[in-house]
Amino acid sequence: MSSSSGHPALARRLGTLDATVIGVGSMVGAGVFVAFAPAAGHAGSWLPAALLVAAVVAWCNATSTAQLAARYPASGGSYLYAGQRLGHWPAFVAGWGFVTGKTASAAAMALAFGLYAGQLAGTGDVVARLLAVAAVLGLTAVNLGGVTRTARMTRLLLLPVLAVLVGVTALLYTSPAAAPPASPLPDGSAWGVLPAAGILFFAFAGYARVATLGEEVRDPARTIPRAVLGALAVTLVLYGALGLGLLRLLGPDRLAAAPAPLLTAVRSAVESAGWAAGPAAAAGAVVTAAAALATLGALLALVAGISRTALAMARNRDLPAGLAAVSERHRVPWAAELAVAGLVVVLVLAGDVRTVIGFSSFGVLVYYALANLSALTMTERPGWAPRAVNVVGLTGCLVLAATLPVVSVLTMLGVFAAGLAGRALVLALRRR
């Protein structure tokens, strides 16, 4: 079996349920456990507005991506779509932004797992990083076993996490609320809505992961739009309930100061309810364990998505051609999987969790901006994807990217400049 480009093709094994599970598992990861706090620091009591803005942009992006993925059902996501609709250079920008931003995000997910698992075990930073490395290697082994194994493992990790998040949400609304703030805008303002939305976008990123696996989906014209939009709908409802509940229980000040908002909220709720020390500690341990499982599920799908984009770029020689190797037995891009795992391990040993959120968000917002622009050029479009959705998605991505923290913007601009310069040099050497 081979793709239309003559390269070995991947096997179409994913149905709508498995694809939707991968989408939800990609989103409900470290982001939901950490992103609400820095977002509240920017927006204060305007946090619901920031969540709404992030949700609207995510929905437009998901619609544009689903529209394109149904038309071009192959590996690569926006890298593929931009190449088909906009040209080679925009395609490279999309692919480079995704691979670099999401590799950093994968390292953050792995580190978050190590920290949460280390909390349960009572270990220090060194052991936490070793646990993170072990998670990357173990999940890469799962991915190398085939995409159906990836979907099965994602489902096993996701179900207990969703159960815990539903339980936490119920606790948020049945516990005494925080006292109303002295002013309507503590530690934030309406001007902080946009940077807060950009940070919250990190928690939504992953809804279109199935599009990067488009070459492995059965009946892609029907399955991909259903899976992408269905996964986002489930996550929107969950995040909305969690965000409003956290703001209700903790208030803007405490939420902004909480390094682990859900854990802080659970501890506050059980203390106010007068629980004994044993049950209270058990509740905290359950939330911590759920966070660890959520980061594993997101990391599993994330590494799979990055490797498929790397595969597509390698096929076009925008990355080393050796990364296009596909295993004969499981029909997975084994070389790209191993390369991504190696880079993530290096970042795990050298980085930390929260500093990469803005960095990752900027790269992914550029990636989706090009997806919206690509969809905007299409003349044949389904009724559920009007051109206005592409315009709103494109504008939203650019505005949110521009309002992220300056350090994140400048860092990622430097990464883009390095990638573009490297590609220009390679092309110049090829012409000689």
XYZ file of N, CA and C in Angstrom, residues 100-247:
444
model
N 7.470 22.337 16.232
C 8.257 22.933 17.316
C 7.396 23.278 18.523
N 6.252 23.925 18.286
C 5.383 24.294 19.401
C 4.842 23.092 20.137
N 4.426 22.079 19.390
C 3.833 20.914 20.021
C 4.883 19.992 20.653
N 6.109 20.006 20.142
C 7.160 19.239 20.816
C 7.421 19.833 22.198
N 7.465 21.169 22.283
C 7.598 21.815 23.589
C 6.402 21.500 24.478
N 5.209 21.506 23.882
C 4.011 21.183 24.646
C 4.043 19.746 25.151
N 4.541 18.824 24.317
C 4.652 17.428 24.743
C 5.599 17.298 25.931
N 6.680 18.066 25.915
C 7.597 18.046 27.050
C 6.906 18.575 28.305
N 6.078 19.617 28.147
C 5.336 20.146 29.293
C 4.361 19.110 29.837
N 3.693 18.397 28.927
C 2.774 17.339 29.358
C 3.528 16.264 30.148
N 4.678 15.849 29.619
C 5.458 14.812 30.296
C 5.943 15.297 31.658
N 6.410 16.533 31.725
C 6.861 17.085 33.008
C 5.710 17.182 33.998
N 4.529 17.585 33.504
C 3.370 17.654 34.384
C 3.046 16.279 34.944
N 3.120 15.251 34.095
C 2.896 13.891 34.593
C 3.916 13.543 35.680
N 5.190 13.837 35.415
C 6.225 13.532 36.391
C 5.982 14.226 37.721
N 5.548 15.499 37.661
C 5.311 16.257 38.884
C 4.127 15.691 39.664
N 3.035 15.383 38.941
C 1.858 14.835 39.614
C 2.157 13.447 40.179
N 2.806 12.603 39.376
C 3.155 11.264 39.854
C 4.133 11.347 41.014
N 5.063 12.312 40.934
C 6.006 12.502 42.024
C 5.320 12.940 43.305
N 4.248 13.772 43.169
C 3.483 14.178 44.361
C 2.854 12.974 45.037
N 2.308 12.068 44.220
C 1.683 10.874 44.792
C 2.709 10.006 45.516
N 3.909 9.923 44.912
C 4.943 9.053 45.480
C 5.802 9.764 46.512
N 5.667 11.098 46.628
C 6.459 11.854 47.580
C 7.920 11.969 47.195
N 8.216 12.060 45.889
C 9.594 12.133 45.418
C 9.965 13.557 45.021
N 11.251 13.766 44.720
C 11.749 15.078 44.345
C 11.779 15.303 42.846
N 12.442 16.402 42.445
C 12.450 16.829 41.050
C 13.153 15.826 40.139
N 14.265 15.274 40.598
C 15.027 14.354 39.741
C 14.192 13.126 39.392
N 13.545 12.552 40.394
C 12.710 11.372 40.145
C 11.517 11.743 39.269
N 10.957 12.946 39.477
C 9.831 13.387 38.647
C 10.230 13.450 37.176
N 11.431 13.949 36.897
C 11.891 14.017 35.509
C 12.138 12.617 34.944
N 12.648 11.723 35.781
C 12.852 10.349 35.318
C 11.514 9.672 35.021
N 10.500 9.950 35.830
C 9.163 9.421 35.569
C 8.614 9.981 34.259
N 8.890 11.269 33.991
C 8.441 11.885 32.743
C 9.104 11.223 31.543
N 10.406 10.966 31.646
C 11.120 10.282 30.559
C 10.551 8.891 30.343
N 10.290 8.173 31.429
C 9.715 6.831 31.318
C 8.352 6.875 30.637
N 7.559 7.915 30.933
C 6.243 8.048 30.299
C 6.382 8.262 28.799
N 7.312 9.117 28.395
C 7.523 9.367 26.960
C 7.916 8.082 26.246
N 8.838 7.354 26.814
C 9.313 6.127 26.171
C 8.210 5.063 26.127
N 7.459 4.940 27.216
C 6.393 3.947 27.251
C 5.281 4.243 26.265
N 4.874 5.508 26.180
C 3.803 5.878 25.259
C 4.263 5.795 23.806
N 5.530 6.072 23.561
C 6.059 5.903 22.206
C 5.990 4.432 21.793
N 6.271 3.538 22.726
C 6.157 2.104 22.439
C 4.721 1.729 22.088
N 3.749 2.334 22.800
C 2.338 2.085 22.475
C 2.024 2.556 21.063
N 2.451 3.783 20.729
C 2.197 4.323 19.394
C 2.828 3.474 18.305
N 4.000 2.941 18.568
C 4.675 2.114 17.562
C 3.917 0.816 17.300
N 3.013 0.438 18.203
C 2.223 -0.769 18.012
C 1.032 -0.596 17.107
N 0.788 0.613 16.593
C -0.318 0.834 15.666
C -1.321 1.833 16.201
N -2.044 2.500 15.295
C -2.945 3.580 15.684
C -4.152 3.057 16.468
N -4.591 1.816 16.227
C -5.702 1.281 17.008
C -5.293 1.071 18.465
N -4.044 0.702 18.687
C -3.551 0.579 20.062
C -3.496 1.950 20.728
N -3.125 2.989 19.960
C -3.130 4.357 20.486
C -4.530 4.751 20.932
N -5.539 4.479 20.083
C -6.917 4.832 20.416
C -7.398 4.059 21.635
N -7.060 2.774 21.730
C -7.495 1.951 22.855
C -6.892 2.465 24.166
N -5.599 2.769 24.149
C -4.950 3.275 25.355
C -5.498 4.648 25.740
N -5.784 5.515 24.754
C -6.364 6.825 25.046
C -7.699 6.679 25.754
N -8.516 5.722 25.296
C -9.814 5.494 25.923
C -9.642 5.046 27.373
N -8.713 4.150 27.620
C -8.484 3.650 28.975
C -8.026 4.771 29.910
N -7.205 5.694 29.395
C -6.725 6.801 30.218
C -7.797 7.867 30.412
N -8.644 8.065 29.387
C -9.585 9.183 29.396
C -10.777 8.943 30.312
N -11.320 7.738 30.349
C -12.557 7.486 31.079
C -12.448 7.824 32.569
N -11.414 7.373 33.285
C -11.334 7.760 34.711
C -11.105 9.261 34.902
N -10.402 9.889 33.970
C -10.170 11.336 34.080
C -11.491 12.091 33.965
N -12.312 11.728 32.970
C -13.610 12.385 32.814
C -14.483 12.173 34.040
N -14.436 10.968 34.601
C -15.229 10.691 35.805
C -14.805 11.608 36.958
N -13.496 11.763 37.151
C -12.999 12.636 38.227
C -13.370 14.092 37.964
N -13.233 14.558 36.716
C -13.549 15.952 36.397
C -15.028 16.242 36.598
N -15.887 15.299 36.267
C -17.318 15.476 36.518
C -17.570 15.559 38.020
N -16.896 14.703 38.793
C -17.037 14.756 40.238
C -16.544 16.070 40.828
N -15.399 16.556 40.336
C -14.867 17.840 40.808
C -15.832 18.966 40.459
N -16.398 18.930 39.265
C -17.345 19.965 38.853
C -18.548 20.008 39.789
N -19.065 18.827 40.134
C -20.190 18.779 41.072
C -19.793 19.372 42.419
N -18.586 19.086 42.872
C -18.107 19.611 44.152
C -17.982 21.137 44.116
N -17.567 21.676 42.975
C -17.408 23.124 42.839
C -18.726 23.868 43.037
N -19.823 23.243 42.622
C -21.117 23.930 42.678
C -21.920 23.603 43.941
N -21.454 22.644 44.738
C -22.173 22.295 45.973
C -21.476 22.802 47.219
N -20.297 23.417 47.053
C -19.551 23.970 48.179
C -19.826 25.458 48.306
N -19.632 26.041 49.499
C -19.860 27.482 49.678
C -18.974 28.303 48.747
N -19.567 29.314 48.125
C -18.824 30.143 47.175
C -17.924 31.124 47.903
N -16.906 31.608 47.180
C -16.021 32.629 47.735
C -16.797 33.922 47.955
N -16.314 34.732 48.902
C -16.924 36.034 49.116
C -16.766 36.881 47.866
N -17.773 37.703 47.507
C -17.647 38.533 46.308
C -16.478 39.497 46.428
N -15.771 39.781 45.329
C -14.600 40.658 45.390
C -14.992 42.088 45.732
N -14.033 42.796 46.331
C -14.283 44.187 46.697
C -14.507 45.055 45.463
N -13.856 44.731 44.359
C -14.053 45.440 43.100
C -14.334 44.399 42.034
N -14.971 44.803 40.926
C -15.337 43.809 39.919
C -14.162 43.279 39.130
N -12.986 43.896 39.237
C -11.871 43.489 38.398
C -10.589 43.243 39.202
N -10.590 42.348 40.187
C -9.369 42.138 40.966
C -8.310 41.425 40.141
N -7.083 41.926 40.205
C -5.950 41.276 39.550
C -6.199 40.981 38.077
N -6.987 41.776 37.430
C -7.246 41.535 36.017
C -8.260 42.552 35.528
N -8.528 42.569 34.241
C -9.466 43.522 33.691
C -9.953 43.023 32.350
N -10.869 43.787 31.751
C -11.352 43.449 30.418
C -10.210 43.450 29.417
N -9.180 44.282 29.685
C -8.028 44.313 28.776
C -7.236 43.009 28.843
N -7.430 42.251 29.909
C -6.734 40.974 30.030
C -7.461 39.804 29.396
N -8.635 40.056 28.807
C -9.419 38.969 28.222
C -8.665 38.302 27.076
N -8.049 39.098 26.203
C -7.390 38.511 25.031
C -6.151 37.689 25.400
N -5.206 38.227 26.213
C -4.093 37.354 26.606
C -4.546 36.134 27.399
N -5.598 36.298 28.212
C -6.124 35.140 28.945
C -6.706 34.114 27.980
N -7.396 34.586 26.945
C -7.945 33.665 25.943
C -6.839 32.933 25.207
N -5.734 33.648 24.931
C -4.605 32.989 24.282
C -4.014 31.884 25.138
N -3.968 32.107 26.455
C -3.457 31.082 27.364
C -4.437 29.909 27.458
N -5.736 30.220 27.549
C -6.733 29.152 27.620
C -6.789 28.338 26.338
N -6.365 28.944 25.232
C -6.339 28.209 23.969
C -5.434 26.987 24.078
N -4.417 27.077 24.927
C -3.531 25.935 25.162
C -4.317 24.720 25.660
N -5.351 24.974 26.491
C -6.146 23.873 27.031
C -7.070 23.261 25.983
N -7.400 24.031 24.935
C -8.251 23.505 23.874
C -7.451 22.819 22.772
N -6.197 23.204 22.615
C -5.406 22.677 21.499
C -5.386 21.154 21.552
N -5.694 20.542 20.441
C -5.777 19.096 20.367
C -7.057 18.633 19.713
N -8.045 19.556 19.577
C -9.333 19.180 18.997
C -9.208 18.664 17.571
N -8.204 19.110 16.855
C -8.049 18.674 15.467
C -6.949 17.632 15.308
N -6.591 16.968 16.421
C -5.528 15.975 16.323
C -5.863 14.891 15.304
N -7.146 14.547 15.214
C -7.533 13.499 14.272
C -7.255 13.911 12.832
N -7.236 15.223 12.565
C -6.937 15.663 11.199
C -5.504 15.339 10.818
N -4.583 15.394 11.780
C -3.201 15.023 11.477
C -3.069 13.526 11.257
N -4.093 12.764 11.713
C -4.119 11.315 11.494
C -5.048 10.956 10.336
N -5.314 11.926 9.449
C -6.314 11.751 8.403
C -6.075 10.563 7.494
N -4.836 10.152 7.358
C -4.502 9.015 6.505
C -4.875 7.683 7.145
N -5.288 7.728 8.425
C -5.593 6.503 9.149
C -7.059 6.417 9.564
N -7.916 7.270 8.971
C -9.333 7.327 9.314
C -10.161 6.684 8.212
N -11.121 5.841 8.614
C -12.046 5.251 7.646
C -13.114 6.278 7.252
N -13.519 6.270 5.987
C -14.551 7.186 5.473
C -14.281 8.612 5.943
N -13.120 9.180 5.585
C -12.690 10.460 6.177
C -13.635 11.626 5.925
N -14.312 11.665 4.768
C -15.186 12.801 4.471
C -16.312 12.922 5.493
N -16.732 11.807 6.061
C -17.783 11.830 7.067
C -17.225 11.752 8.485
N -16.223 10.909 8.691
C -15.713 10.648 10.039
C -14.976 11.845 10.626
N -14.115 12.490 9.846
C -13.278 13.565 10.400
C -14.105 14.749 10.897
N -15.043 15.305 10.108
C -15.837 16.422 10.656
C -16.603 16.040 11.911
N -17.191 14.834 11.940
C -17.935 14.411 13.123
C -17.013 14.288 14.336
N -15.849 13.696 14.148
C -14.935 13.480 15.268
C -14.368 14.796 15.780
N -13.956 15.681 14.873
C -13.355 16.956 15.287
C -14.362 17.810 16.042
N -15.539 18.019 15.462
C -16.531 18.889 16.087
C -17.156 18.229 17.316
N -17.320 16.908 17.286
C -17.863 16.214 18.451
C -16.923 16.281 19.640
N -15.622 16.075 19.395
C -14.644 16.139 20.477
C -14.597 17.534 21.091
N -14.662 18.556 20.250
C -14.614 19.920 20.759
C -15.875 20.244 21.563
N -17.029 19.780 21.112
C -18.278 20.057 21.825
C -18.240 19.472 23.233
N -17.780 18.228 23.365
C -17.683 17.596 24.680
C -16.762 18.399 25.596
N -15.630 18.820 25.058
C -14.641 19.524 25.878
C -15.104 20.927 26.228
N -15.810 21.599 25.323
C -16.334 22.940 25.608
C -17.280 22.914 26.806
N -18.171 21.950 26.829
C -19.118 21.852 27.946
C -18.367 21.616 29.261
N -17.415 20.709 29.235
C -16.656 20.394 30.445
C -15.855 21.595 30.933
N -15.136 22.258 30.035
C -14.305 23.398 30.422
C -15.155 24.567 30.928
N -16.285 24.801 30.274
C -17.152 25.885 30.718
C -17.624 25.668 32.142
N -18.065 24.440 32.441
C -18.523 24.130 33.792
C -17.391 24.240 34.805
N -16.199 23.761 34.455
C -15.055 23.832 35.365
C -14.627 25.282 35.611
N -14.507 26.063 34.534
C -14.048 27.437 34.674
C -14.974 28.273 35.546
N -16.282 28.188 35.305
C -17.241 28.939 36.112
C -17.253 28.443 37.553
N -17.114 27.122 37.723
C -17.100 26.575 39.073
C -15.878 27.000 39.865
N -14.713 27.002 39.229
C -13.492 27.450 39.914
C -13.592 28.906 40.326
N -14.123 29.735 39.439
C -14.272 31.155 39.747
C -15.264 31.349 40.891
